[in-house]
Amino acid sequence: MDYQALAQLLFPHVTDTPESLEERFPPRNLPEGAVVTRMAPSPTGFVHLGNLVQGLTSERMAHQSGGVLFLRVEDTDAKREVPGAVEVLINTLKHYGIHFDEGASLDGDVGIYGPYHQRQRADIYHVYAKQLVLQGMAYPCFSTEEELSAMREKQEANKETTGYYGPYAIWRDRSLEEIQAQLDAGKPWVLRFRSTGSIENQFKFDDLVKGKLTITENNIDHVLLKSDGIPTYHFAHAVDDHLMRTTHVVRGDEWLPTLPFHIQLFKALGFKLPKYVHIGPLMKMDGNSKRKLSKRKDPELALTYYKAEGFPVEAVYEYIMTLLNSNYEDWRRANPMAPASDFKFSPKKLNPAGNLFDYAKLTDVSKNEIAKMDAEKVYTLLLEWAQEFDADFARKLASDKEYAIRILAIGRGGKKPRKDIATWKEAKPYMGFFYDEYLEKPVFTFPDAIVREALERFLKTFSLEDDANAWFEKVKAITCDMGFTTDMKAYKANPEAYPGTVADISTIIRQAVTGKTNSPDLYTVMQILGYDRTVERIQAVLNTPA
């Protein structure tokens, strides 16, 4: 075969060379050990938790090493592309603190290694496709879909490996004349890689997460260019990661089966192989067994879920870090207020088998993160969330910022701050009673006569001038005057001797004022509501017919 003639026949308009592309995309001027990595999603419109796990892994590896994180859009599959998906992806990742140094952006490409959309790089791929043809490492294939289907059916019937290889690779060694005839007839073709591998051969490979792997060589003549001239993921990945000078490829371990081909392809192209970081899947318990998080079954897979539920970015970030590195929690306990970026992240501490997603743990992490925030920050983030997801509540919050901040400041600060809120969605049930429109009608467990007596006694002595101790002494006095007890030990020892305790009297007052059996510190609640509104609420209960 005259490969020079074949290359010219297939790619007559390609005049660039690999050498000229090497000059166009030179090695990066970065410090020793700097990691260059990327996120390379398909624009399908669905941004999931796995994207964030991979993104955060890539971001930490790049930025803590003085390297570069870039965004490349792998849009070679036009059928799957969703309009606006790139914008959704960029905005979502930005919301979660993943910032790119270069690549695709809302304002166009940023950086000298672009274009960063693969469909715009066809001319670049064709240079290397032509080079592989010149080396006898690639050839045109005119097999039709019907022929390929018949081939697969025969292989399955014979219980053979499916794919285009060996005796099934019927266009592998056709003559130049046969190829010319097909081209002259206008027949569509794809460019296939001419594999030199054998499934009889194995070799060792080091993955930064999985460790030492035993790899079986690839013997399939995979497609490099589709009939429209656009590359497959495999070919584009090799060319782009070389020219963009990627040092580390972070991706899900569902790509492991393609690794033998990728290694083979890098070698054929004369490229240095990047280091691979294959991340295990996110899983959840389903009954007594584990399974992968599913787009169809599990709403918590979508990143939009966490924003809608009102998990702060800091909480999601912290939780993902606990999944990624097992020693992160120990570090956090020793450095409670340090920024997460101070933690020395290592891909080698990723769990090779993947991680179990634990919603309860995420909630705990979120409570801790919100508890660490001052009231001003909580107000800002809560208002931002409410403006998107609860417009009426947002109007209440915005109508009196100082009032809302006083509410949110209850129990905040100090060594043991309250942890009442795990998500912004929980804020309205927690503090809504401060707004008359959200006040719920209380349901008392004590008889009406006891409720009325407790409230009437409270109103007779209630004063905002009292400090917390004086206020509670009055509550205890009411307790004793009504035959209840302030001695919790005595009550536990002989509960039949008393109708209830000071806790019960406090709860009656709490319900009248807040509509709830649980609320923040009641004395502070009354100080914020003020005398008139506190009295009005108690009077409203007293004026309600039994």
Coordinates of C-alpha atoms in Angstrom, one line a residue:
M1 CA 0.0 0.0 0.0
D2 CA 1.2 3.5 -0.9
Y3 CA 0.4 5.2 2.3
Q4 CA 1.5 8.6 1.0
A5 CA -1.0 8.3 -1.8
L6 CA -3.7 7.1 0.5
A7 CA -3.2 10.0 2.9
Q8 CA -3.4 12.5 0.1
L9 CA -6.5 10.8 -1.2
L10 CA -8.3 11.0 2.1
F11 CA -7.0 14.4 3.3
P12 CA -6.1 16.4 0.3
H13 CA -6.8 19.8 2.0
V14 CA -4.6 19.1 5.1
T15 CA -1.4 21.0 4.8
D16 CA -0.5 21.5 8.4
T17 CA 1.8 19.0 10.1
P18 CA 2.2 17.7 13.6
E19 CA 5.4 19.7 13.8
S20 CA 3.6 23.0 13.1
L21 CA 1.0 22.2 15.7
E22 CA 3.7 21.5 18.3
E23 CA 4.9 25.1 17.6
R24 CA 1.4 26.5 17.7
F25 CA 0.7 24.8 21.1
P26 CA 4.1 24.9 23.0
P27 CA 4.8 23.3 26.3
R28 CA 3.5 25.3 29.3
N29 CA 5.9 27.4 31.3
L30 CA 5.0 26.1 34.8
P31 CA 6.9 25.2 37.9
E32 CA 8.3 21.6 38.4
G33 CA 5.5 19.3 39.5
A34 CA 2.7 21.6 38.4
V35 CA -0.5 19.6 37.4
V36 CA -2.4 20.6 34.3
T37 CA -5.8 19.0 34.2
R38 CA -9.2 19.6 32.9
M39 CA -12.9 19.0 33.1
A40 CA -14.2 17.8 29.7
P41 CA -17.9 17.3 29.9
S42 CA -20.4 16.6 27.2
P43 CA -23.0 19.4 26.8
T44 CA -26.0 17.2 27.7
G45 CA -27.5 19.7 30.2
F46 CA -27.4 17.4 33.2
V47 CA -24.7 18.4 35.8
H48 CA -24.4 15.8 38.5
L49 CA -22.6 15.2 41.7
G50 CA -20.0 13.1 39.9
N51 CA -19.1 16.2 37.9
L52 CA -18.4 18.0 41.1
V53 CA -16.4 15.2 42.5
Q54 CA -14.2 15.1 39.4
G55 CA -14.1 18.9 39.2
L56 CA -13.0 19.3 42.8
T57 CA -10.4 16.6 42.4
S58 CA -9.0 18.3 39.3
E59 CA -9.2 21.7 40.9
R60 CA -7.3 20.7 44.0
M61 CA -4.6 18.8 42.1
A62 CA -4.1 21.8 39.7
H63 CA -4.2 24.7 42.0
Q64 CA -2.4 23.4 45.0
S65 CA 0.5 22.5 42.7
G66 CA 0.7 25.8 41.0
G67 CA -0.8 24.3 37.8
V68 CA -3.7 24.9 35.5
L69 CA -7.4 23.8 35.4
F70 CA -9.2 24.3 32.1
L71 CA -12.6 23.5 30.7
R72 CA -12.9 21.7 27.4
V73 CA -16.3 21.0 25.9
E74 CA -16.5 17.5 24.3
D75 CA -19.3 18.2 21.9
T76 CA -18.4 15.6 19.2
D77 CA -21.8 13.9 19.7
A78 CA -24.2 16.4 18.2
K79 CA -27.2 14.2 18.8
R80 CA -26.8 14.4 22.6
E81 CA -26.1 18.1 22.8
V82 CA -28.7 20.3 24.6
P83 CA -28.9 24.0 23.8
G84 CA -27.6 26.1 26.7
A85 CA -26.0 23.2 28.4
V86 CA -22.5 24.7 28.4
E87 CA -23.8 27.8 30.2
V88 CA -25.6 25.7 32.8
L89 CA -22.5 23.7 33.4
I90 CA -20.2 26.8 33.8
N91 CA -22.7 28.5 36.1
T92 CA -23.3 25.4 38.2
L93 CA -19.6 24.7 38.7
K94 CA -18.9 28.3 39.5
H95 CA -21.7 28.2 42.1
Y96 CA -19.8 25.4 43.8
G97 CA -16.4 27.1 43.7
I98 CA -14.9 25.4 40.7
H99 CA -13.1 28.2 38.8
F100 CA -11.2 27.6 35.6
D101 CA -8.0 29.3 34.6
E102 CA -8.7 28.9 30.9
G103 CA -10.9 27.2 28.4
A104 CA -14.6 27.6 27.4
S105 CA -16.4 30.5 29.2
L106 CA -19.6 32.4 28.9
D107 CA -17.7 35.1 27.1
G108 CA -15.9 32.8 24.7
D109 CA -12.7 30.9 24.8
V110 CA -9.9 32.1 27.2
G111 CA -6.4 30.8 26.6
I112 CA -3.9 30.1 23.8
Y113 CA -4.6 26.3 23.7
G114 CA -8.0 26.6 22.1
P115 CA -10.5 26.3 20.5
Y116 CA -11.9 24.6 23.6
H117 CA -14.9 23.1 21.9
Q118 CA -14.0 19.9 20.1
R119 CA -16.3 20.5 17.1
Q120 CA -14.2 23.6 16.3
R121 CA -11.0 21.6 16.3
A122 CA -11.7 19.3 13.3
D123 CA -8.8 20.7 11.2
I124 CA -6.4 19.8 14.1
Y125 CA -7.6 16.2 14.4
H126 CA -7.3 15.8 10.6
V127 CA -3.6 16.6 10.8
Y128 CA -3.0 13.7 13.1
A129 CA -5.4 11.5 11.3
K130 CA -3.4 12.1 8.1
Q131 CA -0.2 11.4 10.0
L132 CA -1.6 8.0 11.2
V133 CA -2.5 7.1 7.6
L134 CA 1.0 8.0 6.5
Q135 CA 2.4 5.7 9.1
G136 CA 0.0 2.8 8.1
M137 CA -1.7 3.1 11.5
A138 CA -5.1 4.1 10.2
Y139 CA -7.3 3.2 7.2
P140 CA -10.8 4.1 5.7
C141 CA -13.6 1.8 6.4
F142 CA -16.7 1.7 4.1
S143 CA -18.7 -1.0 6.0
T144 CA -22.4 -0.1 6.2
E145 CA -24.5 -0.2 9.3
E146 CA -26.2 -3.3 8.0
E147 CA -22.9 -5.0 7.5
L148 CA -21.7 -4.0 11.0
S149 CA -25.0 -5.3 12.5
A150 CA -24.6 -8.6 10.7
M151 CA -21.1 -8.9 11.9
R152 CA -22.1 -8.3 15.6
E153 CA -24.9 -10.9 15.3
K154 CA -22.4 -13.5 13.9
Q155 CA -19.9 -12.7 16.7
E156 CA -22.6 -13.1 19.4
A157 CA -23.8 -16.3 17.8
N158 CA -20.3 -17.7 17.9
K159 CA -19.8 -16.3 21.4
E160 CA -16.9 -14.2 20.2
T161 CA -15.8 -10.7 21.3
T162 CA -17.8 -8.2 19.4
G163 CA -15.9 -5.5 17.5
Y164 CA -14.1 -4.7 14.3
Y165 CA -10.9 -6.9 14.3
G166 CA -9.1 -9.8 12.7
P167 CA -11.1 -11.5 10.0
Y168 CA -14.0 -9.1 10.6
A169 CA -11.9 -6.1 9.8
I170 CA -12.7 -6.4 6.1
W171 CA -11.4 -3.0 5.0
R172 CA -8.2 -3.3 6.9
D173 CA -6.1 -4.4 3.9
R174 CA -8.0 -3.2 0.8
S175 CA -6.1 -1.9 -2.2
L176 CA -5.8 1.7 -3.1
E177 CA -7.9 1.0 -6.2
E178 CA -10.8 -0.4 -4.1
I179 CA -10.7 2.6 -1.8
Q180 CA -10.6 5.0 -4.7
A181 CA -13.6 3.3 -6.3
Q182 CA -15.6 3.7 -3.1
L183 CA -14.6 7.4 -2.8
D184 CA -15.5 8.0 -6.5
A185 CA -18.9 6.4 -5.8
G186 CA -19.5 8.9 -3.0
K187 CA -19.7 6.2 -0.3
P188 CA -19.4 7.4 3.3
W189 CA -16.4 6.2 5.3
V190 CA -15.0 6.3 8.8
L191 CA -11.3 6.3 9.7
R192 CA -10.3 3.3 11.8
F193 CA -7.1 2.7 13.9
R194 CA -5.0 -0.2 12.8
S195 CA -4.5 -2.1 16.0
T196 CA -1.3 -4.1 16.5
G197 CA -2.5 -5.4 19.9
S198 CA -3.4 -9.0 20.9
I199 CA -5.7 -10.1 23.7
E200 CA -3.1 -12.7 24.4
N201 CA -0.8 -10.0 25.8
Q202 CA -1.0 -8.2 29.1
F203 CA 1.0 -5.4 30.7
K204 CA 1.1 -3.5 34.0
F205 CA -0.2 0.0 34.4
D206 CA -0.2 2.4 37.4
D207 CA -3.3 4.4 38.0
L208 CA -3.1 7.1 40.7
V209 CA -6.3 5.8 42.4
K210 CA -6.6 2.1 41.4
G211 CA -2.9 1.4 41.9
K212 CA -1.1 -1.2 39.7
L213 CA -3.5 -2.7 37.1
T214 CA -3.1 -5.6 34.7
I215 CA -4.1 -4.4 31.3
T216 CA -5.0 -6.6 28.3
E217 CA -3.9 -5.2 25.0
N218 CA -6.5 -3.7 22.6
N219 CA -7.0 -5.6 19.4
I220 CA -10.1 -3.7 18.1
D221 CA -9.7 -1.3 15.1
H222 CA -11.7 1.5 16.8
V223 CA -13.1 4.4 14.8
L224 CA -11.0 7.6 15.0
L225 CA -13.0 9.9 12.7
K226 CA -16.7 9.5 12.1
S227 CA -18.2 9.9 8.6
D228 CA -18.8 13.6 9.1
G229 CA -15.1 14.1 9.9
I230 CA -15.7 14.7 13.6
P231 CA -13.5 12.6 15.9
T232 CA -14.6 10.0 18.4
Y233 CA -14.0 10.8 22.1
H234 CA -11.0 8.4 22.0
F235 CA -9.1 10.2 19.2
A236 CA -10.0 13.7 20.4
H237 CA -9.0 13.0 23.9
A238 CA -5.5 11.9 22.9
V239 CA -4.9 14.8 20.5
D240 CA -6.4 17.5 22.8
D241 CA -4.7 16.3 26.0
H242 CA -1.4 16.3 24.3
L243 CA -1.7 19.7 22.6
M244 CA -3.2 21.3 25.7
R245 CA -0.4 19.8 27.7
T246 CA -2.5 17.9 30.1
T247 CA -0.4 16.1 32.7
H248 CA -3.3 14.3 34.6
V249 CA -6.6 13.0 33.3
V250 CA -9.3 12.8 36.0
R251 CA -12.4 10.8 35.0
G252 CA -14.8 8.2 36.2
D253 CA -13.7 4.5 36.3
E254 CA -16.4 3.6 33.8
W255 CA -13.7 4.7 31.3
L256 CA -11.3 2.0 32.4
P257 CA -12.3 -0.4 29.6
T258 CA -11.1 2.1 27.1
L259 CA -7.7 2.6 28.7
P260 CA -5.9 -0.1 26.6
F261 CA -6.9 1.7 23.4
H262 CA -6.0 5.1 24.8
I263 CA -2.5 3.9 25.8
Q264 CA -2.1 2.3 22.4
L265 CA -3.2 5.5 20.7
F266 CA -0.9 7.8 22.6
K267 CA 2.0 5.6 21.7
A268 CA 1.1 5.5 18.0
L269 CA 0.8 9.3 17.9
G270 CA 4.2 9.7 19.7
F271 CA 2.6 11.5 22.6
K272 CA 3.7 11.2 26.3
L273 CA 1.0 9.4 28.2
P274 CA -0.6 11.6 31.0
K275 CA -1.1 10.2 34.4
Y276 CA -4.6 8.8 34.9
V277 CA -6.9 9.3 38.0
H278 CA -9.9 6.9 37.6
I279 CA -12.5 7.8 40.3
G280 CA -14.9 5.2 41.6
P281 CA -18.6 5.7 41.5
L282 CA -20.8 7.4 44.0
M283 CA -23.1 4.8 45.6
K284 CA -26.0 4.6 48.0
M285 CA -27.6 2.0 50.2
D286 CA -30.7 0.4 48.6
G287 CA -32.0 -2.0 51.2
N288 CA -29.1 -4.1 52.3
S289 CA -27.0 -3.6 49.1
K290 CA -25.1 -0.8 47.5
R291 CA -25.8 0.6 44.0
K292 CA -24.6 3.5 41.9
L293 CA -26.5 6.7 42.2
S294 CA -28.9 6.8 39.3
K295 CA -30.1 9.8 37.2
R296 CA -33.5 8.2 36.9
K297 CA -34.0 7.1 40.5
D298 CA -32.0 9.5 42.7
P299 CA -32.8 13.3 42.6
E300 CA -29.8 13.8 44.8
L301 CA -27.5 13.0 41.9
A302 CA -28.3 16.3 40.2
L303 CA -26.4 19.4 41.5
T304 CA -29.5 21.5 41.0
Y305 CA -31.1 19.4 43.8
Y306 CA -28.6 20.8 46.4
K307 CA -29.2 24.4 45.3
A308 CA -33.0 24.0 45.5
E309 CA -32.9 22.2 48.9
G310 CA -30.7 25.1 50.1
F311 CA -27.4 23.4 51.0
P312 CA -24.8 26.1 51.2
V313 CA -21.9 25.8 48.8
E314 CA -19.5 25.5 51.8
A315 CA -21.4 22.5 53.1
V316 CA -21.4 20.6 49.8
Y317 CA -17.7 21.4 49.3
E318 CA -16.9 20.2 52.8
Y319 CA -18.9 17.0 52.4
I320 CA -17.3 16.2 49.0
M321 CA -13.8 16.7 50.6
T322 CA -14.7 14.1 53.3
L323 CA -15.5 11.7 50.5
L324 CA -12.4 12.3 48.5
N325 CA -9.8 12.1 51.2
S326 CA -10.2 9.9 54.3
N327 CA -7.9 12.1 56.4
Y328 CA -9.9 15.3 55.7
E329 CA -12.1 15.0 58.7
D330 CA -9.1 14.6 61.1
W331 CA -7.6 17.7 59.5
R332 CA -10.8 19.6 59.8
R333 CA -11.1 18.8 63.5
A334 CA -7.6 20.1 64.1
N335 CA -8.2 23.1 61.9
P336 CA -11.9 24.1 62.4
M337 CA -11.7 27.6 61.0
A338 CA -9.0 27.1 58.3
P339 CA -10.0 27.4 54.6
A340 CA -10.4 24.0 52.9
S341 CA -7.8 25.1 50.4
D342 CA -5.2 24.7 53.1
F343 CA -5.7 20.9 53.2
K344 CA -3.1 18.9 51.3
F345 CA -5.3 16.9 48.9
S346 CA -3.9 13.7 47.4
P347 CA -5.5 11.6 44.7
K348 CA -3.8 8.5 46.2
K349 CA -6.2 8.8 49.2
L350 CA -9.3 8.4 47.0
N351 CA -11.2 5.2 47.7
P352 CA -10.5 2.9 44.7
A353 CA -14.0 1.3 45.0
G354 CA -15.9 4.6 45.1
N355 CA -17.8 6.3 48.0
L356 CA -21.1 5.8 49.7
F357 CA -23.2 8.9 49.6
D358 CA -24.7 9.6 53.0
Y359 CA -27.4 12.2 53.1
A360 CA -27.5 12.3 56.9
K361 CA -23.8 13.0 57.0
L362 CA -24.2 15.8 54.5
T363 CA -26.9 17.3 56.7
D364 CA -24.7 17.2 59.7
V365 CA -21.8 18.8 57.8
S366 CA -24.2 21.5 56.6
K367 CA -25.5 22.2 60.1
N368 CA -21.9 22.7 61.2
E369 CA -21.1 25.0 58.3
I370 CA -24.1 27.2 58.9
A371 CA -23.4 27.3 62.6
K372 CA -20.0 28.7 61.9
M373 CA -21.4 31.6 59.8
D374 CA -22.2 35.0 61.4
A375 CA -25.8 36.2 61.2
E376 CA -25.0 38.7 58.4
K377 CA -23.7 35.9 56.1
V378 CA -26.5 33.6 56.9
Y379 CA -29.0 36.4 56.1
T380 CA -27.2 37.1 52.7
L381 CA -27.2 33.5 51.6
L382 CA -30.7 32.8 52.9
L383 CA -32.1 35.8 51.1
E384 CA -30.3 34.8 47.9
W385 CA -31.8 31.3 48.1
A386 CA -35.3 32.6 49.0
Q387 CA -35.3 35.0 46.1
E388 CA -35.0 32.1 43.7
F389 CA -37.1 29.5 45.5
D390 CA -39.5 31.2 47.9
A391 CA -40.4 34.7 46.8
D392 CA -42.8 35.5 49.6
F393 CA -40.3 34.5 52.3
A394 CA -37.7 36.6 50.5
R395 CA -39.9 39.7 50.6
K396 CA -40.4 39.2 54.4
L397 CA -36.6 38.9 54.9
A398 CA -35.9 41.9 52.7
S399 CA -38.5 44.1 54.3
D400 CA -36.6 44.5 57.5
K401 CA -33.0 43.3 57.3
E402 CA -32.1 44.2 60.9
Y403 CA -35.0 42.3 62.3
A404 CA -34.1 39.2 60.3
I405 CA -30.5 39.4 61.4
R406 CA -31.5 39.7 65.0
I407 CA -33.5 36.5 64.6
L408 CA -30.7 34.6 62.8
A409 CA -28.2 35.8 65.5
I410 CA -30.0 33.8 68.2
G411 CA -27.6 31.3 69.7
R412 CA -25.0 32.1 67.1
G413 CA -21.3 32.5 68.0
G414 CA -19.5 31.2 71.1
K415 CA -18.0 27.7 71.5
K416 CA -21.3 25.8 71.2
P417 CA -23.5 27.7 68.6
R418 CA -27.0 26.4 68.0
K419 CA -27.3 24.1 65.0
D420 CA -31.0 24.5 64.1
I421 CA -30.7 24.9 60.3
A422 CA -29.2 22.3 57.9
T423 CA -30.5 23.9 54.7
W424 CA -32.0 27.2 53.7
K425 CA -35.2 25.4 53.1
E426 CA -35.4 24.7 56.8
A427 CA -35.1 28.4 57.8
K428 CA -38.7 29.3 57.2
P429 CA -40.1 26.4 59.4
Y430 CA -37.4 27.4 62.0
M431 CA -38.0 31.2 62.1
G432 CA -41.3 31.7 60.3
F433 CA -43.2 32.3 63.5
F434 CA -41.5 35.7 63.9
Y435 CA -43.7 36.8 61.0
D436 CA -47.4 36.9 61.9
E437 CA -48.4 35.6 58.5
Y438 CA -46.5 32.3 59.1
L439 CA -47.6 31.9 62.8
E440 CA -49.3 28.5 63.3
K441 CA -52.2 27.9 65.6
P442 CA -50.9 26.1 68.7
V443 CA -52.2 22.7 69.7
F444 CA -51.9 22.3 73.5
T445 CA -51.7 18.9 75.3
F446 CA -52.9 20.3 78.6
P447 CA -56.5 21.1 79.4
D448 CA -57.8 24.5 78.4
A449 CA -58.2 25.6 82.0
I450 CA -54.5 24.9 82.8
V451 CA -53.4 26.7 79.6
R452 CA -55.5 29.8 80.4
E453 CA -54.3 30.0 84.0
A454 CA -50.6 29.7 83.0
L455 CA -50.9 32.4 80.3
E456 CA -53.0 34.8 82.5
R457 CA -50.5 34.5 85.3
F458 CA -47.6 35.1 82.9
L459 CA -49.2 38.2 81.4
K460 CA -49.6 39.7 84.9
T461 CA -45.9 39.7 85.5
F462 CA -44.4 39.9 82.0
S463 CA -41.9 42.7 81.5
L464 CA -39.3 43.3 78.8
E465 CA -37.2 45.0 81.4
D466 CA -36.5 41.7 83.1
D467 CA -33.2 40.0 82.3
A468 CA -33.2 36.3 81.4
N469 CA -32.8 35.2 85.0
A470 CA -35.5 37.4 86.4
W471 CA -37.8 36.3 83.6
F472 CA -37.3 32.7 84.3
E473 CA -37.8 33.1 88.1
K474 CA -41.3 34.5 87.3
V475 CA -41.9 31.4 85.2
K476 CA -40.8 29.2 88.0
A477 CA -43.1 31.1 90.4
I478 CA -46.0 30.4 88.1
T479 CA -45.0 26.8 88.1
C480 CA -45.1 26.5 91.8
D481 CA -48.3 28.5 92.3
M482 CA -50.1 26.1 89.9
G483 CA -48.9 23.0 91.8
F484 CA -46.4 22.0 89.1
T485 CA -42.8 21.4 90.2
T486 CA -39.4 22.9 89.3
D487 CA -37.6 19.9 90.8
M488 CA -37.1 17.6 87.8
K489 CA -35.6 14.8 89.9
A490 CA -38.6 14.8 92.2
Y491 CA -40.9 14.6 89.2
K492 CA -39.1 11.7 87.7
A493 CA -39.2 9.9 91.1
N494 CA -42.9 10.5 91.6
P495 CA -44.6 11.9 88.5
E496 CA -48.1 11.2 89.9
A497 CA -47.5 13.8 92.6
Y498 CA -47.5 16.7 90.2
P499 CA -49.6 17.7 87.1
G500 CA -46.3 18.7 85.4
T501 CA -43.0 20.6 85.6
V502 CA -41.6 24.0 84.8
A503 CA -40.8 22.6 81.4
D504 CA -44.5 22.1 80.7
I505 CA -45.4 25.7 81.8
S506 CA -42.6 27.0 79.6
T507 CA -43.9 25.0 76.7
I508 CA -47.4 26.4 77.1
I509 CA -46.0 29.9 77.0
R510 CA -43.8 29.0 74.1
Q511 CA -46.7 27.6 72.1
A512 CA -48.8 30.6 72.7
V513 CA -46.0 32.9 71.5
T514 CA -44.5 30.8 68.6
G515 CA -47.2 28.2 67.8
K516 CA -44.5 25.6 68.2
T517 CA -43.3 23.3 71.0
N518 CA -39.7 23.8 69.9
S519 CA -38.1 27.2 69.2
P520 CA -35.0 29.2 69.9
D521 CA -34.5 30.6 73.4
L522 CA -38.0 31.9 74.4
Y523 CA -36.7 34.9 76.4
T524 CA -34.7 36.1 73.3
V525 CA -37.7 35.4 71.1
M526 CA -39.9 37.7 73.2
Q527 CA -37.2 40.4 73.3
I528 CA -37.1 40.4 69.4
L529 CA -40.9 40.3 69.0
G530 CA -41.3 43.1 71.6
Y531 CA -43.8 43.5 74.4
D532 CA -46.9 44.4 72.3
R533 CA -46.6 41.5 69.8
T534 CA -45.8 39.0 72.6
V535 CA -48.9 40.1 74.5
E536 CA -51.1 40.2 71.4
R537 CA -50.2 36.6 70.6
I538 CA -51.0 35.4 74.1
Q539 CA -54.2 37.4 74.2
A540 CA -55.2 35.8 70.9
V541 CA -54.9 32.4 72.5
L542 CA -56.9 33.5 75.5
N543 CA -59.6 35.0 73.3
T544 CA -60.0 31.8 71.3
P545 CA -63.0 29.8 72.4
A546 CA -62.2 26.5 74.0

